[in-house]
Amino acid sequence: MSAVESLSLPASPARKIIVAIDGPAGAGKSTVARHLARHFGLLNLETGAMYRGFALKALRQALPLDDSAGLEELAGSTQIRLEAGDDENRVLLDDEDVTGLIRNQTVTDAASRVSVFPAIRAWMVHLQQEMGAGGGVVMEGRDIGTVVFPHADAKIFLDAAPEVRGMRRFDQLGEKPAVQPEDVIRDLHARDERDRNRADSPLKPAEDAVLLDSTNLSLEEVVTAAEEIVAAKLAHESSPTGQKK
Ligand code: DC
């Protein structure tokens, strides 16, 4: 269950800030996180990829995805590492690069299932806290602002109407063999329900998160809005009346 991070900063950030981006699938978190990372010179860490990497291992071992004790035992002999890259994170599962294997629907669904178990979450949260401890990161997920970094410098909760998120996901699918938009929207809805209603760290906005609804915004508008939110938070914090300095 150990994880040693070997991350190098792409650019030296002005300050070692932590930006938390949470929200449901298809809201645009990855795009926004990638942009903010570039803009503010931060490492972009995508925590969903860690759950996906672990889910892949469980699937490979044909472990039932509701076997919490079995999953916990498996976690004990698993190493998950994230390496920040320019465009996407590289995911190393027991030193194997599985980046290209974790985006299909089976792994997507399995990731949502394994992530309901407190022992798995505690393990992941610990790894994520280690990775972000030095600051200079934008971390994206479901519980970053609520659990992983409740004292993050800026928190954004990115949301959009389910149909819009579903259509975005559908458009992202390169090959669309027999998949209909309705199928994608239905899967996304099921995952939303699970992520929002699990007992441990359900997906919800932190009290001090800024809500950003991207339903009627273009990509450019979302990115600009997110940039302004972070810039405003940082300006406030460094002002004489701000709480943090
Ligand atoms: O962001 P994503 O779609 O790659 O996440 C895959 C699943 O992992 C998601 O359905 C729920 C889980 N997850 C989580 O529980 N907590 C996180 N911080 C990130 C992802």
mmCIF file of C-alpha atoms and ligand atoms in Angstrom:
data_model
loop_
_atom_site.group_PDB
_atom_site.id
_atom_site.type_symbol
_atom_site.label_atom_id
_atom_site.label_comp_id
_atom_site.label_asym_id
_atom_site.label_seq_id
_atom_site.Cartn_x
_atom_site.Cartn_y
_atom_site.Cartn_z
ATOM 1 C CA MET A 1 0.000 0.000 0.000
ATOM 2 C CA SER A 2 3.003 2.259 -0.171
ATOM 3 C CA ALA A 3 3.320 5.047 -2.673
ATOM 4 C CA VAL A 4 6.321 7.188 -3.169
ATOM 5 C CA GLU A 5 5.751 10.144 -5.373
ATOM 6 C CA SER A 6 8.378 11.335 -7.749
ATOM 7 C CA LEU A 7 6.880 14.421 -9.260
ATOM 8 C CA SER A 8 8.725 17.314 -10.726
ATOM 9 C CA LEU A 9 7.257 20.763 -11.112
ATOM 10 C CA PRO A 10 6.819 21.938 -14.702
ATOM 11 C CA ALA A 11 7.339 25.542 -13.734
ATOM 12 C CA SER A 12 8.092 27.137 -10.433
ATOM 13 C CA PRO A 13 4.790 28.431 -9.087
ATOM 14 C CA ALA A 14 4.706 31.876 -7.554
ATOM 15 C CA ARG A 15 3.415 30.379 -4.334
ATOM 16 C CA LYS A 16 2.870 26.802 -3.240
ATOM 17 C CA ILE A 17 -0.864 26.922 -3.547
ATOM 18 C CA ILE A 18 -3.393 24.102 -3.582
ATOM 19 C CA VAL A 19 -6.395 24.333 -5.877
ATOM 20 C CA ALA A 20 -9.180 21.772 -5.409
ATOM 21 C CA ILE A 21 -11.585 20.969 -8.226
ATOM 22 C CA ASP A 22 -14.477 18.659 -7.502
ATOM 23 C CA GLY A 23 -17.609 17.733 -9.359
ATOM 24 C CA PRO A 24 -19.443 14.947 -11.167
ATOM 25 C CA ALA A 25 -18.292 13.160 -14.313
ATOM 26 C CA GLY A 26 -18.399 15.146 -17.523
ATOM 27 C CA ALA A 27 -18.552 18.569 -15.882
ATOM 28 C CA GLY A 28 -15.220 19.534 -17.462
ATOM 29 C CA LYS A 29 -12.942 19.117 -14.434
ATOM 30 C CA SER A 30 -10.009 17.668 -16.349
ATOM 31 C CA THR A 31 -9.992 20.414 -18.940
ATOM 32 C CA VAL A 32 -10.268 23.126 -16.329
ATOM 33 C CA ALA A 33 -7.615 21.524 -14.113
ATOM 34 C CA ARG A 34 -5.215 21.182 -17.031
ATOM 35 C CA HIS A 35 -5.691 24.802 -17.959
ATOM 36 C CA LEU A 36 -5.308 26.098 -14.408
ATOM 37 C CA ALA A 37 -2.160 24.031 -13.986
ATOM 38 C CA ARG A 38 -0.617 25.672 -17.045
ATOM 39 C CA HIS A 39 -1.834 29.134 -16.200
ATOM 40 C CA PHE A 40 -0.673 29.169 -12.591
ATOM 41 C CA GLY A 41 2.356 26.894 -13.020
ATOM 42 C CA LEU A 42 0.988 24.034 -10.933
ATOM 43 C CA LEU A 43 1.094 20.252 -11.092
ATOM 44 C CA ASN A 44 -2.152 18.754 -12.270
ATOM 45 C CA LEU A 45 -3.143 15.644 -10.315
ATOM 46 C CA GLU A 46 -6.179 13.675 -11.386
ATOM 47 C CA THR A 47 -7.277 11.514 -8.472
ATOM 48 C CA GLY A 48 -9.954 9.613 -10.408
ATOM 49 C CA ALA A 49 -7.142 7.953 -12.345
ATOM 50 C CA MET A 50 -5.894 6.408 -9.103
ATOM 51 C CA TYR A 51 -9.266 4.802 -8.375
ATOM 52 C CA ARG A 52 -9.342 3.670 -11.989
ATOM 53 C CA GLY A 53 -5.895 2.072 -11.706
ATOM 54 C CA PHE A 54 -6.910 0.137 -8.615
ATOM 55 C CA ALA A 55 -10.215 -0.900 -10.212
ATOM 56 C CA LEU A 56 -8.282 -2.286 -13.172
ATOM 57 C CA LYS A 57 -6.274 -4.490 -10.839
ATOM 58 C CA ALA A 58 -9.414 -5.765 -9.117
ATOM 59 C CA LEU A 59 -10.958 -6.559 -12.512
ATOM 60 C CA ARG A 60 -7.839 -8.366 -13.674
ATOM 61 C CA GLN A 61 -7.948 -10.514 -10.573
ATOM 62 C CA ALA A 62 -11.660 -11.124 -11.067
ATOM 63 C CA LEU A 63 -12.299 -9.928 -7.551
ATOM 64 C CA PRO A 64 -15.982 -9.208 -6.878
ATOM 65 C CA LEU A 65 -16.325 -5.446 -6.713
ATOM 66 C CA ASP A 66 -18.485 -5.644 -3.604
ATOM 67 C CA ASP A 67 -15.955 -7.732 -1.639
ATOM 68 C CA SER A 68 -14.726 -5.016 0.697
ATOM 69 C CA ALA A 69 -12.373 -7.304 2.664
ATOM 70 C CA GLY A 70 -10.888 -8.720 -0.539
ATOM 71 C CA LEU A 71 -10.427 -5.244 -1.993
ATOM 72 C CA GLU A 72 -8.792 -4.025 1.182
ATOM 73 C CA GLU A 73 -6.381 -6.949 1.114
ATOM 74 C CA LEU A 74 -5.624 -6.286 -2.524
ATOM 75 C CA ALA A 75 -4.926 -2.628 -1.738
ATOM 76 C CA GLY A 76 -2.344 -3.777 0.804
ATOM 77 C CA SER A 77 -0.233 -5.259 -1.956
ATOM 78 C CA THR A 78 -0.829 -2.547 -4.554
ATOM 79 C CA GLN A 79 1.187 0.492 -5.528
ATOM 80 C CA ILE A 80 -0.495 3.311 -7.365
ATOM 81 C CA ARG A 81 1.506 6.277 -8.556
ATOM 82 C CA LEU A 82 0.509 9.309 -10.548
ATOM 83 C CA GLU A 83 2.983 11.223 -12.622
ATOM 84 C CA ALA A 84 1.951 14.628 -13.835
ATOM 85 C CA GLY A 85 2.515 15.212 -17.534
ATOM 86 C CA ASP A 86 1.790 18.092 -19.885
ATOM 87 C CA ASP A 87 -1.544 16.782 -21.042
ATOM 88 C CA GLU A 88 -2.570 13.929 -18.824
ATOM 89 C CA ASN A 89 -1.354 12.047 -15.796
ATOM 90 C CA ARG A 90 0.562 8.833 -16.227
ATOM 91 C CA VAL A 91 -0.826 6.122 -13.968
ATOM 92 C CA LEU A 92 1.543 3.457 -12.705
ATOM 93 C CA LEU A 93 -0.035 0.341 -11.247
ATOM 94 C CA ASP A 94 2.650 -1.737 -9.529
ATOM 95 C CA ASP A 95 5.128 0.024 -11.838
ATOM 96 C CA GLU A 96 3.168 -0.865 -14.995
ATOM 97 C CA ASP A 97 2.021 2.097 -17.053
ATOM 98 C CA VAL A 98 -1.746 1.536 -17.339
ATOM 99 C CA THR A 99 -2.625 5.034 -18.539
ATOM 100 C CA GLY A 100 -4.138 3.749 -21.775
ATOM 101 C CA LEU A 101 -6.154 0.994 -20.111
ATOM 102 C CA ILE A 102 -8.301 2.813 -17.580
ATOM 103 C CA ARG A 103 -10.709 4.923 -19.619
ATOM 104 C CA ASN A 104 -13.086 2.278 -20.937
ATOM 105 C CA GLN A 105 -16.598 1.854 -19.588
ATOM 106 C CA THR A 106 -15.824 -1.310 -17.605
ATOM 107 C CA VAL A 107 -13.032 0.334 -15.636
ATOM 108 C CA THR A 108 -15.038 3.543 -15.287
ATOM 109 C CA ASP A 109 -17.899 1.673 -13.683
ATOM 110 C CA ALA A 110 -15.575 -0.440 -11.514
ATOM 111 C CA ALA A 111 -13.754 2.669 -10.253
ATOM 112 C CA SER A 112 -17.004 4.107 -8.997
ATOM 113 C CA ARG A 113 -17.808 0.796 -7.260
ATOM 114 C CA VAL A 114 -14.484 0.279 -5.483
ATOM 115 C CA SER A 115 -14.428 3.901 -4.366
ATOM 116 C CA VAL A 116 -17.368 3.450 -1.982
ATOM 117 C CA PHE A 117 -15.293 1.471 0.545
ATOM 118 C CA PRO A 118 -13.849 3.482 3.458
ATOM 119 C CA ALA A 119 -10.586 1.504 3.584
ATOM 120 C CA ILE A 120 -9.936 2.125 -0.104
ATOM 121 C CA ARG A 121 -10.785 5.803 0.286
ATOM 122 C CA ALA A 122 -8.559 6.190 3.345
ATOM 123 C CA TRP A 123 -5.653 4.681 1.408
ATOM 124 C CA MET A 124 -6.220 6.925 -1.606
ATOM 125 C CA VAL A 125 -6.727 10.052 0.492
ATOM 126 C CA HIS A 126 -3.455 9.387 2.294
ATOM 127 C CA LEU A 127 -1.586 9.014 -1.016
ATOM 128 C CA GLN A 128 -3.188 12.171 -2.372
ATOM 129 C CA GLN A 129 -2.295 14.156 0.733
ATOM 130 C CA GLU A 130 1.302 12.994 0.390
ATOM 131 C CA MET A 131 1.371 14.039 -3.247
ATOM 132 C CA GLY A 132 -0.035 17.480 -2.574
ATOM 133 C CA ALA A 133 1.721 18.137 0.721
ATOM 134 C CA GLY A 134 4.295 20.440 -0.811
ATOM 135 C CA GLY A 135 1.623 22.532 -2.530
ATOM 136 C CA GLY A 136 1.908 23.865 -6.059
ATOM 137 C CA VAL A 137 -0.876 21.573 -7.248
ATOM 138 C CA VAL A 138 -4.304 21.586 -8.735
ATOM 139 C CA MET A 139 -5.997 18.378 -7.632
ATOM 140 C CA GLU A 140 -9.145 17.140 -9.266
ATOM 141 C CA GLY A 141 -11.661 14.597 -7.950
ATOM 142 C CA ARG A 142 -14.800 14.218 -5.855
ATOM 143 C CA ASP A 143 -13.632 14.888 -2.283
ATOM 144 C CA ILE A 144 -10.596 17.117 -2.645
ATOM 145 C CA GLY A 145 -12.121 20.242 -1.119
ATOM 146 C CA THR A 146 -14.076 18.320 1.527
ATOM 147 C CA VAL A 147 -11.649 15.603 2.674
ATOM 148 C CA VAL A 148 -8.245 15.542 0.989
ATOM 149 C CA PHE A 149 -7.430 19.247 1.284
ATOM 150 C CA PRO A 150 -10.138 20.970 3.340
ATOM 151 C CA HIS A 151 -7.763 23.938 3.679
ATOM 152 C CA ALA A 152 -7.063 24.286 -0.035
ATOM 153 C CA ASP A 153 -6.402 27.863 -1.140
ATOM 154 C CA ALA A 154 -9.127 27.770 -3.772
ATOM 155 C CA LYS A 155 -11.980 25.320 -4.250
ATOM 156 C CA ILE A 156 -14.168 25.027 -7.295
ATOM 157 C CA PHE A 157 -17.180 22.747 -7.571
ATOM 158 C CA LEU A 158 -17.793 22.287 -11.260
ATOM 159 C CA ASP A 159 -21.199 21.026 -12.317
ATOM 160 C CA ALA A 160 -23.465 20.861 -15.362
ATOM 161 C CA ALA A 161 -26.858 19.417 -16.224
ATOM 162 C CA PRO A 162 -26.720 15.605 -16.543
ATOM 163 C CA GLU A 163 -27.824 15.585 -20.204
ATOM 164 C CA VAL A 164 -25.103 18.069 -21.105
ATOM 165 C CA ARG A 165 -22.463 16.060 -19.260
ATOM 166 C CA GLY A 166 -23.686 12.868 -20.920
ATOM 167 C CA MET A 167 -23.501 14.395 -24.387
ATOM 168 C CA ARG A 168 -20.000 15.694 -23.723
ATOM 169 C CA ARG A 169 -18.935 12.194 -22.727
ATOM 170 C CA PHE A 170 -20.601 10.746 -25.815
ATOM 171 C CA ASP A 171 -18.790 13.219 -28.064
ATOM 172 C CA GLN A 172 -15.481 12.270 -26.437
ATOM 173 C CA LEU A 173 -15.911 8.598 -27.372
ATOM 174 C CA GLY A 174 -13.771 8.112 -30.457
ATOM 175 C CA GLU A 175 -15.222 4.842 -31.732
ATOM 176 C CA LYS A 176 -18.938 4.586 -31.063
ATOM 177 C CA PRO A 177 -19.670 0.955 -31.935
ATOM 178 C CA ALA A 178 -23.193 0.430 -30.676
ATOM 179 C CA VAL A 179 -23.339 3.113 -28.061
ATOM 180 C CA GLN A 180 -26.193 5.578 -28.112
ATOM 181 C CA PRO A 181 -26.162 8.929 -26.310
ATOM 182 C CA GLU A 182 -28.944 7.587 -24.047
ATOM 183 C CA ASP A 183 -26.644 4.738 -22.936
ATOM 184 C CA VAL A 184 -23.907 7.162 -21.975
ATOM 185 C CA ILE A 185 -26.344 9.411 -20.111
ATOM 186 C CA ARG A 186 -27.800 6.405 -18.268
ATOM 187 C CA ASP A 187 -24.340 5.133 -17.195
ATOM 188 C CA LEU A 188 -23.339 8.584 -16.085
ATOM 189 C CA HIS A 189 -26.516 8.941 -14.102
ATOM 190 C CA ALA A 190 -25.894 5.598 -12.313
ATOM 191 C CA ARG A 191 -22.356 6.659 -11.478
ATOM 192 C CA ASP A 192 -23.546 10.075 -10.243
ATOM 193 C CA GLU A 193 -26.009 8.372 -7.916
ATOM 194 C CA ARG A 194 -23.318 6.118 -6.478
ATOM 195 C CA ASP A 195 -20.759 8.902 -6.115
ATOM 196 C CA ARG A 196 -23.255 11.276 -4.486
ATOM 197 C CA ASN A 197 -24.922 8.785 -2.168
ATOM 198 C CA ARG A 198 -22.093 6.676 -0.790
ATOM 199 C CA ALA A 199 -21.794 6.900 2.985
ATOM 200 C CA ASP A 200 -18.111 7.826 3.046
ATOM 201 C CA SER A 201 -17.151 11.189 1.526
ATOM 202 C CA PRO A 202 -20.022 11.529 -0.934
ATOM 203 C CA LEU A 203 -19.607 13.921 -3.802
ATOM 204 C CA LYS A 204 -20.797 17.323 -2.574
ATOM 205 C CA PRO A 205 -19.492 20.861 -2.656
ATOM 206 C CA ALA A 206 -17.336 22.017 0.252
ATOM 207 C CA GLU A 207 -19.015 24.810 2.163
ATOM 208 C CA ASP A 208 -16.433 27.286 0.958
ATOM 209 C CA ALA A 209 -16.279 26.043 -2.648
ATOM 210 C CA VAL A 210 -17.242 28.352 -5.472
ATOM 211 C CA LEU A 211 -19.930 26.694 -7.581
ATOM 212 C CA LEU A 212 -19.382 26.893 -11.310
ATOM 213 C CA ASP A 213 -22.146 25.585 -13.565
ATOM 214 C CA SER A 214 -20.857 24.910 -17.053
ATOM 215 C CA THR A 215 -24.204 23.882 -18.564
ATOM 216 C CA ASN A 216 -24.528 26.954 -20.755
ATOM 217 C CA LEU A 217 -20.873 27.930 -21.010
ATOM 218 C CA SER A 218 -18.389 27.298 -23.775
ATOM 219 C CA LEU A 219 -15.106 25.661 -22.875
ATOM 220 C CA GLU A 220 -13.387 29.004 -23.101
ATOM 221 C CA GLU A 221 -15.916 30.637 -20.794
ATOM 222 C CA VAL A 222 -15.587 27.882 -18.174
ATOM 223 C CA VAL A 223 -11.829 28.082 -18.216
ATOM 224 C CA THR A 224 -11.870 31.875 -17.932
ATOM 225 C CA ALA A 225 -14.356 31.744 -15.062
ATOM 226 C CA ALA A 226 -12.231 29.167 -13.203
ATOM 227 C CA GLU A 227 -9.130 31.264 -13.726
ATOM 228 C CA GLU A 228 -10.897 34.301 -12.295
ATOM 229 C CA ILE A 229 -12.098 32.345 -9.258
ATOM 230 C CA VAL A 230 -8.581 31.179 -8.419
ATOM 231 C CA ALA A 231 -7.036 34.594 -9.095
ATOM 232 C CA ALA A 232 -9.644 36.267 -6.865
ATOM 233 C CA LYS A 233 -8.997 33.793 -4.032
ATOM 234 C CA LEU A 234 -5.278 34.327 -4.235
ATOM 235 C CA ALA A 235 -5.660 38.097 -4.333
ATOM 236 C CA HIS A 236 -7.935 37.963 -1.305
ATOM 237 C CA GLU A 237 -5.546 35.769 0.644
ATOM 238 C CA SER A 238 -2.616 38.040 0.024
ATOM 239 C CA SER A 239 -4.561 41.190 0.933
ATOM 240 C CA PRO A 240 -4.112 42.625 4.445
ATOM 241 C CA THR A 241 -7.661 41.574 5.378
ATOM 242 C CA GLY A 242 -7.350 38.079 3.900
ATOM 243 C CA GLN A 243 -7.201 35.205 6.343
ATOM 244 C CA LYS A 244 -4.168 33.441 4.929
ATOM 245 C CA LYS A 245 -0.973 34.999 3.674
HETATM 246 O O1 DC B 1 -12.963 11.377 -12.154
HETATM 247 P P1 DC B 1 -13.129 9.971 -12.693
HETATM 248 O O2 DC B 1 -14.327 9.818 -13.583
HETATM 249 O O3 DC B 1 -11.884 9.473 -13.357
HETATM 250 O O4 DC B 1 -13.376 9.055 -11.393
HETATM 251 C C1 DC B 1 -13.648 7.678 -11.471
HETATM 252 C C2 DC B 1 -14.384 7.256 -10.205
HETATM 253 O O5 DC B 1 -13.490 7.347 -9.097
HETATM 254 C C3 DC B 1 -15.583 8.095 -9.834
HETATM 255 O O6 DC B 1 -16.788 7.556 -10.352
HETATM 256 C C4 DC B 1 -15.604 8.098 -8.338
HETATM 257 C C5 DC B 1 -14.175 7.813 -7.944
HETATM 258 N N1 DC B 1 -13.477 8.964 -7.389
HETATM 259 C C6 DC B 1 -13.672 9.232 -6.066
HETATM 260 O O7 DC B 1 -14.469 8.569 -5.403
HETATM 261 N N2 DC B 1 -12.968 10.236 -5.471
HETATM 262 C C7 DC B 1 -12.109 10.980 -6.170
HETATM 263 N N3 DC B 1 -11.421 11.963 -5.549
HETATM 264 C C8 DC B 1 -11.923 10.733 -7.545
HETATM 265 C C9 DC B 1 -12.650 9.720 -8.147
#
